[in-house]
PDB file of C-alpha atoms and ligand atoms in Angstrom:
ATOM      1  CA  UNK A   1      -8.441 -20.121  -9.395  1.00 77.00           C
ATOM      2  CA  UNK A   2      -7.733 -17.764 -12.501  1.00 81.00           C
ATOM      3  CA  UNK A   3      -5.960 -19.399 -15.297  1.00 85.00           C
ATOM      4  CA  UNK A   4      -3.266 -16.957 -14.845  1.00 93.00           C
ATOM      5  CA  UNK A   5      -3.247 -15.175 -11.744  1.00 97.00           C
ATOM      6  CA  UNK A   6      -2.388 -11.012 -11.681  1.00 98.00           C
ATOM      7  CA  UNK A   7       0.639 -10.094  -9.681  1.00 98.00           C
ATOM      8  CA  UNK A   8       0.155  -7.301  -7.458  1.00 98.00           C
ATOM      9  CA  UNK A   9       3.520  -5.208  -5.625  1.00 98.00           C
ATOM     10  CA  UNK A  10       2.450  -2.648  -3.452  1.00 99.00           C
ATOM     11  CA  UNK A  11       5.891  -1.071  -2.831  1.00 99.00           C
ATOM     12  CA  UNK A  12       5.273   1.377   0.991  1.00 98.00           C
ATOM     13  CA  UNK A  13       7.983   3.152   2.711  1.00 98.00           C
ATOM     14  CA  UNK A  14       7.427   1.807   6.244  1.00 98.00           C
ATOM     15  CA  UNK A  15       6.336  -2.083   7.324  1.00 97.00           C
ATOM     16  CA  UNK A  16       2.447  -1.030   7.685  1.00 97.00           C
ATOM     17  CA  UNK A  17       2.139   1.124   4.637  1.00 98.00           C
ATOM     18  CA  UNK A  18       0.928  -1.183   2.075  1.00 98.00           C
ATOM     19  CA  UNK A  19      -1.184  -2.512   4.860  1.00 98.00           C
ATOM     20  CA  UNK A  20      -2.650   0.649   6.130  1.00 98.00           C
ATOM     21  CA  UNK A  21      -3.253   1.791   2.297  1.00 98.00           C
ATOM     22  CA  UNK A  22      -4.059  -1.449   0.334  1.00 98.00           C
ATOM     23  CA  UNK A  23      -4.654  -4.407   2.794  1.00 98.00           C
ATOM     24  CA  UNK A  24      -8.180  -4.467   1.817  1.00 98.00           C
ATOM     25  CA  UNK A  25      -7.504  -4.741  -2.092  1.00 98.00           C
ATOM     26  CA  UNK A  26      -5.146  -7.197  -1.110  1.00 98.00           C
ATOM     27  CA  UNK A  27      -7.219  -9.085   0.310  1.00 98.00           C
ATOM     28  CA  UNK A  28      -9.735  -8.973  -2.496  1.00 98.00           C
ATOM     29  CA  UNK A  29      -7.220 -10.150  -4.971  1.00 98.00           C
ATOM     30  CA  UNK A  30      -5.383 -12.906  -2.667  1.00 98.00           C
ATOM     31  CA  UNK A  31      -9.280 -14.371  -2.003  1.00 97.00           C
ATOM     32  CA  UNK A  32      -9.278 -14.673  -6.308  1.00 97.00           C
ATOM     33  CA  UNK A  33      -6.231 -16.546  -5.950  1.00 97.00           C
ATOM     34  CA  UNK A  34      -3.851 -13.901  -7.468  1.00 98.00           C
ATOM     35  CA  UNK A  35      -0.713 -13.121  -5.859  1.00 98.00           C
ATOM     36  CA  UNK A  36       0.432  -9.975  -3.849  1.00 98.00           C
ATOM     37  CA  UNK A  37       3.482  -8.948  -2.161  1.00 98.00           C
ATOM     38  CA  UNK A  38       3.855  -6.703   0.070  1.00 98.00           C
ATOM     39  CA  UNK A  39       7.037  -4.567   0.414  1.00 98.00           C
ATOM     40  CA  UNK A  40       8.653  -2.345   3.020  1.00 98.00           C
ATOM     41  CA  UNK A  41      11.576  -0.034   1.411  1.00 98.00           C
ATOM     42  CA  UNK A  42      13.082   0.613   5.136  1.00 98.00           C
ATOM     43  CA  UNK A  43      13.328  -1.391   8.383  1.00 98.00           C
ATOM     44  CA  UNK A  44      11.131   0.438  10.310  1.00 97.00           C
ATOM     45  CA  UNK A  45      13.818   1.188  12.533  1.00 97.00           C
ATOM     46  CA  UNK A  46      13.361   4.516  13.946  1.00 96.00           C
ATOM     47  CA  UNK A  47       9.416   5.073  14.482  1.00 92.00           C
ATOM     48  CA  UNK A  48       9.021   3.994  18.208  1.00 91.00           C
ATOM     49  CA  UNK A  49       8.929   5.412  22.107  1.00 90.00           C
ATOM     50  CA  UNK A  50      11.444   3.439  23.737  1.00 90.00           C
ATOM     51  CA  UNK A  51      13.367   1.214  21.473  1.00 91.00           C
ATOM     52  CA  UNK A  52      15.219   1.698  18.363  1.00 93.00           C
ATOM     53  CA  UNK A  53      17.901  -0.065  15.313  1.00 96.00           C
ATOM     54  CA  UNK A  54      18.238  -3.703  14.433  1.00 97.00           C
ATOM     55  CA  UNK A  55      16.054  -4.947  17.376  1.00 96.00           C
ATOM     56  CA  UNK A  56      13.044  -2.877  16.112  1.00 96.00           C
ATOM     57  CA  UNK A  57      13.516  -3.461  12.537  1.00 97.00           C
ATOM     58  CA  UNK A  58      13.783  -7.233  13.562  1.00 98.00           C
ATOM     59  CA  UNK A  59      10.111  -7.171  15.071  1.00 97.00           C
ATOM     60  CA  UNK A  60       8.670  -4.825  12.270  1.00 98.00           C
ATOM     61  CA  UNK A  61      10.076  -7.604   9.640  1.00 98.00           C
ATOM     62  CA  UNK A  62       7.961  -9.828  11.666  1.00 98.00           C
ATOM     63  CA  UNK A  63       5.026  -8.072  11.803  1.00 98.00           C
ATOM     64  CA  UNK A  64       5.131  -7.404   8.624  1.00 98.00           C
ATOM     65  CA  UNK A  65       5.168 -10.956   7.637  1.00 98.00           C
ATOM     66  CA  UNK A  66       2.453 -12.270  10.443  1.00 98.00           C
ATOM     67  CA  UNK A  67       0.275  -8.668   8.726  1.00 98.00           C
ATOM     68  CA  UNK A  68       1.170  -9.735   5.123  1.00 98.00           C
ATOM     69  CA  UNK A  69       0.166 -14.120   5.817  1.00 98.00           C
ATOM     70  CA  UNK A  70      -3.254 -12.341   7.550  1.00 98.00           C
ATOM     71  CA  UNK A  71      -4.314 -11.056   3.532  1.00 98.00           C
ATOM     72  CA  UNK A  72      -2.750 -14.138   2.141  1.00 98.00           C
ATOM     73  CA  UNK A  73       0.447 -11.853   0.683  1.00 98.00           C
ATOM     74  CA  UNK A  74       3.978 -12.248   0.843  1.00 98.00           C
ATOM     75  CA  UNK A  75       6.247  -9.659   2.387  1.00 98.00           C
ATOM     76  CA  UNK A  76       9.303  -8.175   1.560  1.00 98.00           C
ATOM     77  CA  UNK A  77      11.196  -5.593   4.350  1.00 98.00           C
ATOM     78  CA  UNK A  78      14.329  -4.186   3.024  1.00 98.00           C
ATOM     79  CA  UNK A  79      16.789  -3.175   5.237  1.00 97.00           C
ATOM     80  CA  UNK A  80      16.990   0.988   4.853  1.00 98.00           C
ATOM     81  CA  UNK A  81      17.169   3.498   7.821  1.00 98.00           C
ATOM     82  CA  UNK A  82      13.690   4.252   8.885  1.00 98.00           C
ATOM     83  CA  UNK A  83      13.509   8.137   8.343  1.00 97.00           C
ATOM     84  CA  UNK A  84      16.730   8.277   5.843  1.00 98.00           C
ATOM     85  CA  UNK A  85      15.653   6.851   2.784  1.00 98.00           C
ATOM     86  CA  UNK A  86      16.805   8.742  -0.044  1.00 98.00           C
ATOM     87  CA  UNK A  87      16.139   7.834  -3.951  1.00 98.00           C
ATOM     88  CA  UNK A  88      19.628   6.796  -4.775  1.00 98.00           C
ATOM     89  CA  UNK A  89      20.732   4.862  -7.970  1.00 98.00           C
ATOM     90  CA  UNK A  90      21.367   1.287  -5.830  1.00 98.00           C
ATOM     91  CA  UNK A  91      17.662   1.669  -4.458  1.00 98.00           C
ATOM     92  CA  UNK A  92      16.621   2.269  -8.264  1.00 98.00           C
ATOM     93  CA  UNK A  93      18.336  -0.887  -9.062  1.00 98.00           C
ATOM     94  CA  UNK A  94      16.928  -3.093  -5.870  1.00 98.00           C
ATOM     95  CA  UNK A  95      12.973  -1.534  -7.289  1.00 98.00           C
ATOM     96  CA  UNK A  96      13.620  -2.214 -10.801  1.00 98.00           C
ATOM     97  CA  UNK A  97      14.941  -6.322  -9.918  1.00 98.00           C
ATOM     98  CA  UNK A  98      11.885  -6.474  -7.321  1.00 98.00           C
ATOM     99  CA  UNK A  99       9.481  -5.701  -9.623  1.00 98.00           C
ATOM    100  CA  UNK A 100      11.216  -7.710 -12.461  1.00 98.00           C
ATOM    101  CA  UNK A 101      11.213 -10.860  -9.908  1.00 98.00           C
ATOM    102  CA  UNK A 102       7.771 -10.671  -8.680  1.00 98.00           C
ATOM    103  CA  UNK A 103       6.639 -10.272 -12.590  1.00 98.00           C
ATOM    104  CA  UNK A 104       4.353  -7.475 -11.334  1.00 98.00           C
ATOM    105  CA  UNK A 105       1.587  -6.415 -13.278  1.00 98.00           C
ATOM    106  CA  UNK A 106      -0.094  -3.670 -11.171  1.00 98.00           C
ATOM    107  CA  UNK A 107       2.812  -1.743  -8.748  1.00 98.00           C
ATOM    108  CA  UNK A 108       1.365   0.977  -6.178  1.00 99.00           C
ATOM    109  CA  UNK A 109       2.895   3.107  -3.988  1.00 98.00           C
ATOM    110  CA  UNK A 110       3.011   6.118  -2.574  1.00 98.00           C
ATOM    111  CA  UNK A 111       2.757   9.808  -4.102  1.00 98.00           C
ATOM    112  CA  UNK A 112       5.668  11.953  -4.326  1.00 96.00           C
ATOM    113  CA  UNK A 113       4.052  14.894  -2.447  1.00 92.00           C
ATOM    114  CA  UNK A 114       3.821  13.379   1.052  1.00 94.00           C
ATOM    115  CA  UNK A 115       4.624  14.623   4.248  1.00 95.00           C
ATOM    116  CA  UNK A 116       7.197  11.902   4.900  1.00 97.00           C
ATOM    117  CA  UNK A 117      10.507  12.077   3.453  1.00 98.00           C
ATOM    118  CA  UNK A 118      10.462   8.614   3.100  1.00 98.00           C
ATOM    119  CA  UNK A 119       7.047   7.986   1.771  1.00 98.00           C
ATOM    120  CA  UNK A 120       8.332  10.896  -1.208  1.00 98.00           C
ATOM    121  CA  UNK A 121      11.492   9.187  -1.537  1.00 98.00           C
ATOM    122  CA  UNK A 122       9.203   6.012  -2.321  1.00 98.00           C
ATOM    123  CA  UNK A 123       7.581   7.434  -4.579  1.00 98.00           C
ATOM    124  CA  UNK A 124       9.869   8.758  -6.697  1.00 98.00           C
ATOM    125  CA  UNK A 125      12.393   5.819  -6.585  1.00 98.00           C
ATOM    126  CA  UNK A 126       9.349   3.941  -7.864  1.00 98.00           C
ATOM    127  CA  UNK A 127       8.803   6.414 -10.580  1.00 98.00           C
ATOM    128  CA  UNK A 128      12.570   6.376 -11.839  1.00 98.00           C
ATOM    129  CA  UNK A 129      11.696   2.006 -11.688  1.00 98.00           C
ATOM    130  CA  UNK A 130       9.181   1.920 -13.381  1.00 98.00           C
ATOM    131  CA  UNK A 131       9.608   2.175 -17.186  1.00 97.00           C
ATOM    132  CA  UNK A 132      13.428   1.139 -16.576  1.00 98.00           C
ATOM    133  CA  UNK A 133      12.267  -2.216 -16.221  1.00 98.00           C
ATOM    134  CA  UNK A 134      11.938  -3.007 -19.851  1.00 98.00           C
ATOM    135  CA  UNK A 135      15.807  -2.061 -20.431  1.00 98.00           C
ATOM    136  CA  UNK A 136      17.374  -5.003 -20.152  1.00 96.00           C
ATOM    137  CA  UNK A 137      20.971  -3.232 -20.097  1.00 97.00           C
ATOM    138  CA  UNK A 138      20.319  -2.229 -16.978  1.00 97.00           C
ATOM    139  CA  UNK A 139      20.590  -4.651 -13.890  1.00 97.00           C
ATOM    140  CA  UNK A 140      21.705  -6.844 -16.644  1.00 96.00           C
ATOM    141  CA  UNK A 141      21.071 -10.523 -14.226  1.00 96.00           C
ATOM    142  CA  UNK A 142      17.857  -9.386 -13.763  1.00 96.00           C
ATOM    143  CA  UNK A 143      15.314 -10.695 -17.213  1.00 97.00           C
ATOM    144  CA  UNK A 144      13.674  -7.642 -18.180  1.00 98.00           C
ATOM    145  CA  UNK A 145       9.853  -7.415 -18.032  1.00 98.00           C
ATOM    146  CA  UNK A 146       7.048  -5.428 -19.762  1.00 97.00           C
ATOM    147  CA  UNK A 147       5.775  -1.781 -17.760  1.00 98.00           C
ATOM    148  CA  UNK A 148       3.436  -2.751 -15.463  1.00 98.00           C
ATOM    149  CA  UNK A 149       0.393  -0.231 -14.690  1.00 98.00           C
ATOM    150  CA  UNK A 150       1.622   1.989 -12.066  1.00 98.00           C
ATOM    151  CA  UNK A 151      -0.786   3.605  -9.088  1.00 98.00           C
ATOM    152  CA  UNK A 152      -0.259   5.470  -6.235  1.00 98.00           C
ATOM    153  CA  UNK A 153      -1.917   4.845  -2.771  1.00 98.00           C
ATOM    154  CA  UNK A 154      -4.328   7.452  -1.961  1.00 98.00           C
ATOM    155  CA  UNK A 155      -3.174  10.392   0.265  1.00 98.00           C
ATOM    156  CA  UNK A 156      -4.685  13.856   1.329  1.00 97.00           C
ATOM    157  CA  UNK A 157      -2.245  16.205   0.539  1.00 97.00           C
ATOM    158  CA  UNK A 158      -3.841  18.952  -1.479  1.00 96.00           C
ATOM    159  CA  UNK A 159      -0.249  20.513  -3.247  1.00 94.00           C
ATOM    160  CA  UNK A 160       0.840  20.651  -5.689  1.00 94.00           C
ATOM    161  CA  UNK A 161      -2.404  19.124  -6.399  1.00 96.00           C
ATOM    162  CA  UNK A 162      -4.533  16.628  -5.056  1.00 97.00           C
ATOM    163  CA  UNK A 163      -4.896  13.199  -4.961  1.00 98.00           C
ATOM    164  CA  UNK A 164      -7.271  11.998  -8.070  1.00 97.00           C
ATOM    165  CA  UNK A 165      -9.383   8.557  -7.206  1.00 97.00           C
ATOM    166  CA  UNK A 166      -9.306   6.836 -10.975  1.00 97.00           C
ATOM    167  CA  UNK A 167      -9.786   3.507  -9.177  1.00 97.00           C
ATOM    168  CA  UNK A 168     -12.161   3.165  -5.794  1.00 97.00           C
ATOM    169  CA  UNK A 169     -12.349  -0.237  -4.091  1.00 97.00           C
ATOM    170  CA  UNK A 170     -15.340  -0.528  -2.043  1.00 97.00           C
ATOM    171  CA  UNK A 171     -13.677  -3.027   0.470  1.00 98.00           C
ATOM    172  CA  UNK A 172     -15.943  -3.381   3.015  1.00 98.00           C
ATOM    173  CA  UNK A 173     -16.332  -7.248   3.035  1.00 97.00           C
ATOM    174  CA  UNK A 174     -12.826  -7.530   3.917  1.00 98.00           C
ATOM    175  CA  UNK A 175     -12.031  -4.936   6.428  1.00 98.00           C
ATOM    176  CA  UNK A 176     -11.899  -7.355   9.241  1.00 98.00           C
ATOM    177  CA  UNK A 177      -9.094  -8.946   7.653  1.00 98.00           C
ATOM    178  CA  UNK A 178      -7.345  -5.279   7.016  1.00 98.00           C
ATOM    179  CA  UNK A 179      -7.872  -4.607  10.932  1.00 98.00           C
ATOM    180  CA  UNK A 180      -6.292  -8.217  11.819  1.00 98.00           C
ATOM    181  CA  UNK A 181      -3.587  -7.078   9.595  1.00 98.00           C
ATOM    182  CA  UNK A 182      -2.889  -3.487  10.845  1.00 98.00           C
ATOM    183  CA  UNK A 183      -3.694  -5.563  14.749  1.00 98.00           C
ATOM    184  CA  UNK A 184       0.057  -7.375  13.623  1.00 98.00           C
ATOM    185  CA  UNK A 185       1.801  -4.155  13.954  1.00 98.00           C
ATOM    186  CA  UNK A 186       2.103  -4.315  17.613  1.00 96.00           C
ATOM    187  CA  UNK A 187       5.149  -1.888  17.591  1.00 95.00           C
ATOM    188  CA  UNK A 188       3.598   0.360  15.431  1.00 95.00           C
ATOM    189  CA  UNK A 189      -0.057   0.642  16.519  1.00 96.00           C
ATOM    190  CA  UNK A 190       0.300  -0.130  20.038  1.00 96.00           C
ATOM    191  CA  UNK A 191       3.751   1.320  21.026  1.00 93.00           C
ATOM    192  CA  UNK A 192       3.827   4.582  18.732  1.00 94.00           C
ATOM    193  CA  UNK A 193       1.481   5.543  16.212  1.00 93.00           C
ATOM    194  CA  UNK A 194      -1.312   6.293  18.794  1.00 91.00           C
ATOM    195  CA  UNK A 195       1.306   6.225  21.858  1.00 90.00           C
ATOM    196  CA  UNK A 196       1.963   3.567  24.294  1.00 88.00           C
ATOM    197  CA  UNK A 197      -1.493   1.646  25.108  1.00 89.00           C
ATOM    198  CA  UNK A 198      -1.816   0.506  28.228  1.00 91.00           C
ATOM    199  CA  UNK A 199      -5.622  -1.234  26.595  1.00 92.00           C
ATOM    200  CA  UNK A 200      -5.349  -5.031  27.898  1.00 92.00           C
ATOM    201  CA  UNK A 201      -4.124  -7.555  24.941  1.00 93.00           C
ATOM    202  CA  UNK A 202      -8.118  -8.822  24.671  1.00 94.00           C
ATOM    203  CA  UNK A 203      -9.294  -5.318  24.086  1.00 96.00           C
ATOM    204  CA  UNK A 204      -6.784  -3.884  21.265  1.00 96.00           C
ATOM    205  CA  UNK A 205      -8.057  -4.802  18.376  1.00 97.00           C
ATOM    206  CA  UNK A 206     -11.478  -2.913  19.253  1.00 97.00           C
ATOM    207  CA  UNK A 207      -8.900   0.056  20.401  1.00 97.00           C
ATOM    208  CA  UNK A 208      -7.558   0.014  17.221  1.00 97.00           C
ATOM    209  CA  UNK A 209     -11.178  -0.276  15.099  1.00 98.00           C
ATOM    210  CA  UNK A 210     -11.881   3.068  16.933  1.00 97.00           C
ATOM    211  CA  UNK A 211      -8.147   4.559  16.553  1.00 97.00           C
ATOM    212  CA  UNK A 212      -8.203   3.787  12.753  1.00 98.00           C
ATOM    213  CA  UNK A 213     -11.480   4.649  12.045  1.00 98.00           C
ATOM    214  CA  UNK A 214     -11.678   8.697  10.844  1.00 97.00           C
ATOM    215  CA  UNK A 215      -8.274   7.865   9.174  1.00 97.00           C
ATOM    216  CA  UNK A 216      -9.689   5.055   6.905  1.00 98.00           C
ATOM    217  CA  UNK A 217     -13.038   6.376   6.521  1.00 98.00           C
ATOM    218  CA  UNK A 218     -11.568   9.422   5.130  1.00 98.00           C
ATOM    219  CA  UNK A 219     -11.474   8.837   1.895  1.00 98.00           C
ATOM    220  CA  UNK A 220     -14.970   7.282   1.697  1.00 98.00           C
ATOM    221  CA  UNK A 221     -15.802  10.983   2.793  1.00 98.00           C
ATOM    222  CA  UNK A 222     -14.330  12.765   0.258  1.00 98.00           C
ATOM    223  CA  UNK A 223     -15.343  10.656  -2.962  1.00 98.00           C
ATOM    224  CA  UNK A 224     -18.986  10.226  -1.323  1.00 97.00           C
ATOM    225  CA  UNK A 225     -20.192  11.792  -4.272  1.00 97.00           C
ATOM    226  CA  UNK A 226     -18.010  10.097  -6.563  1.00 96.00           C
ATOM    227  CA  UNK A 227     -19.177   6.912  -5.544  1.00 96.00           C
ATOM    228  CA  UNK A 228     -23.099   7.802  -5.769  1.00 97.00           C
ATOM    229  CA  UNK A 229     -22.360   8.661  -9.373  1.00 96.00           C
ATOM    230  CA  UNK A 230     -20.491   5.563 -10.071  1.00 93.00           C
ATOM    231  CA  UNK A 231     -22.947   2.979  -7.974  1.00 93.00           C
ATOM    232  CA  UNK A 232     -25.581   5.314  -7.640  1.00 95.00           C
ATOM    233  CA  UNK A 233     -27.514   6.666  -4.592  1.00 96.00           C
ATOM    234  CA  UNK A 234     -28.005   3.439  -2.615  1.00 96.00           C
ATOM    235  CA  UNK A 235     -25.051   1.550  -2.724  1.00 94.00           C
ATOM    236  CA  UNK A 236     -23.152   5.207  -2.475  1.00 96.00           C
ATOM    237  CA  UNK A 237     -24.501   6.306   0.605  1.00 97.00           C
ATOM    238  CA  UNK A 238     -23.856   2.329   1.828  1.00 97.00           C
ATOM    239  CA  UNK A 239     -20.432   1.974   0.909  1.00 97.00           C
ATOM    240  CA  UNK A 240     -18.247   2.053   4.870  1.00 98.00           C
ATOM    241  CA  UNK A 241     -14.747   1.815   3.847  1.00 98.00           C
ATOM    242  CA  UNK A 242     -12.976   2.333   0.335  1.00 98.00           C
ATOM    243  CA  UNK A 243      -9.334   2.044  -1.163  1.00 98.00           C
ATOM    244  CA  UNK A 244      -8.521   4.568  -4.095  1.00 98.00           C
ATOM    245  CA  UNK A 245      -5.706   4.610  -6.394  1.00 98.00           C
ATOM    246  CA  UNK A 246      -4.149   7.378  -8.590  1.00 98.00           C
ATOM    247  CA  UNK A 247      -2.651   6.017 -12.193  1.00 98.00           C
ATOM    248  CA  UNK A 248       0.947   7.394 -12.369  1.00 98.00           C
ATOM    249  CA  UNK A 249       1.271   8.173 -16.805  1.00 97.00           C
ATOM    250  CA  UNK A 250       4.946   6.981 -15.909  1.00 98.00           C
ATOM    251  CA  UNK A 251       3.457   3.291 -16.228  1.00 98.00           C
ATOM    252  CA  UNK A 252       1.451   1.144 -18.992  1.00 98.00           C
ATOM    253  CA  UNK A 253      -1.605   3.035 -19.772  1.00 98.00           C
ATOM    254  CA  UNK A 254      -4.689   1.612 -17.372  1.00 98.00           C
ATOM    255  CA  UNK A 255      -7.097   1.420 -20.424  1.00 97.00           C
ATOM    256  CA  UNK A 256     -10.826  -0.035 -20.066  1.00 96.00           C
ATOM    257  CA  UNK A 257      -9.285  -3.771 -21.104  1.00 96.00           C
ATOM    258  CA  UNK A 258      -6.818  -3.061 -18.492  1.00 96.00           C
ATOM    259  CA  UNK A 259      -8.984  -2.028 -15.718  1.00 96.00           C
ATOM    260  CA  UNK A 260     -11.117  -4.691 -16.173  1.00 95.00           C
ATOM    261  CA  UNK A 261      -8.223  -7.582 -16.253  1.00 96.00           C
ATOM    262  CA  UNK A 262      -6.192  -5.690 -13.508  1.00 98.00           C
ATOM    263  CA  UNK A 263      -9.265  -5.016 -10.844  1.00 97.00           C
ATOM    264  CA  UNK A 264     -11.707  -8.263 -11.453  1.00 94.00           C
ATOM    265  CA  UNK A 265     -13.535  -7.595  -8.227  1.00 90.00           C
ATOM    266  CA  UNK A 266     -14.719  -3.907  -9.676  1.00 87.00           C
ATOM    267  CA  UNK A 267     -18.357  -4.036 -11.401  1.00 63.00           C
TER     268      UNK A 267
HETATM  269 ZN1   ZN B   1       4.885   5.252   6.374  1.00 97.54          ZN
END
């Protein structure tokens, strides 16, 4: 166990955000005994075929939670409109005492430029957070903390300019545990994401390895060279599955001390 154990938010827009985008690095730090939550800024309430409003956002809170206990996190759903989030002042004030709470040290989330309203909407709440939680004036029952280092999730939207990998994760020792995790989002991964599967309960999760698979190997495409500069040729062309981040300059600085103490499992 660490003598004092990091405190990771990964703040998504949907329940299976944080999962789809960081479930592997959360698994990597929950395995070192530090601590990660998982949070969900709406319900989940909309995205679905057939069923809709509190008794969908009631089963994505439990997914979310059976996902999040998979990677040894904790989870957090707030209870927003799926696909009406907007970056108000009383959503500014529920980030900065979340963040405050939790003690984070390291918060990602999404970019700003994202073709979800709600994934932007995250993104910039989380920005306007962010260095507000030092003011102690503000959301005055709420002990103010120091600025955490602040990353975003990696996307593939190329305007107004593209995503920039300052951290990679190789995490391909624990992407059986991110599949089991993304497997919890029945709703989500059975019922609408990929349509409705009619792929017997015994034979999903395989389903879902092949569903999932040009989506999260996407990234280790694009930084392929990256990574054979950083871990050379070998271990570069070996590397299956990655997580990247982005630092957002609206956070603490990431410097080399930083890096190191913030991602222990990088070499
Ligand atoms: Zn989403």
């Amino acid at each position: 166990m660490p003598t004092k154990p990091l405190h990771i938010l990964v703040i998504g827009a949907h329940p299976d955000d944080c999962e789809y985008l960081a479930g592997g690095i959360a698994s990597l730090y929950t395995r070192l005994g530090h601590r990660v939550k998982l949070v969900s800024l709406t319900n989940g309430d909309a995205g679905h075929l057939d069923t809709a409003g509190a008794p969908l956002a009631r089963r994505r809170r439990l997914e979310a939670a059976a996902a999040a206990k998979v990677l040894g996190a904790e989870s957090l759903v707030l209870d927003h409109h799926d696909g009406t989030l907007m970056p108000t002042l009383e959503l500014r004030y529920q980030v900065i005492e979340i963040i405050r709470d939790f003690k984070a040290d390291l918060v990602l989330t999404h970019r700003s430029n994202d073709y979800h309203p709600d994934h932007r909407y995250t993104g910039v709440v989380v920005q306007d957070a962010i260095n507000m939680v030092i003011v102690g004036n503000l959301v005055p029952f709420s002990p103010p903390i120091y600025i955490p280092v602040m990353m975003y999730l990696w996307d593939h939207f190329q305007k107004p300019y593209p995503f920039i990998p300052d951290v990679i994760v190789d995490i391909d020792e624990v992407y059986e545990q991110k599949l089991d995790a993304l497997h919890c989002h029945t709703s989500q991964m059975y019922e609408f994401i990929f349509g409705k599967t009619d792929v017997p309960l015994d034979q999903r999760r395989e389903w879902l390895r092949t569903k999932v698979e040009e989506d999260l190997t996407a990234p280790t495409k694009m930084y392929r060279e990256k990574l054979r500069t950083l871990l050379g040729k070998e271990k570069g062309d070996q590397i299956h599955y990655i997580e990247a981040f982005e630092v957002c300059e609206y956070g603490e600085p990431l410097t080399p001390e930083k890096r190191l103490s913030l991602f222990p499992f990088l070499t």
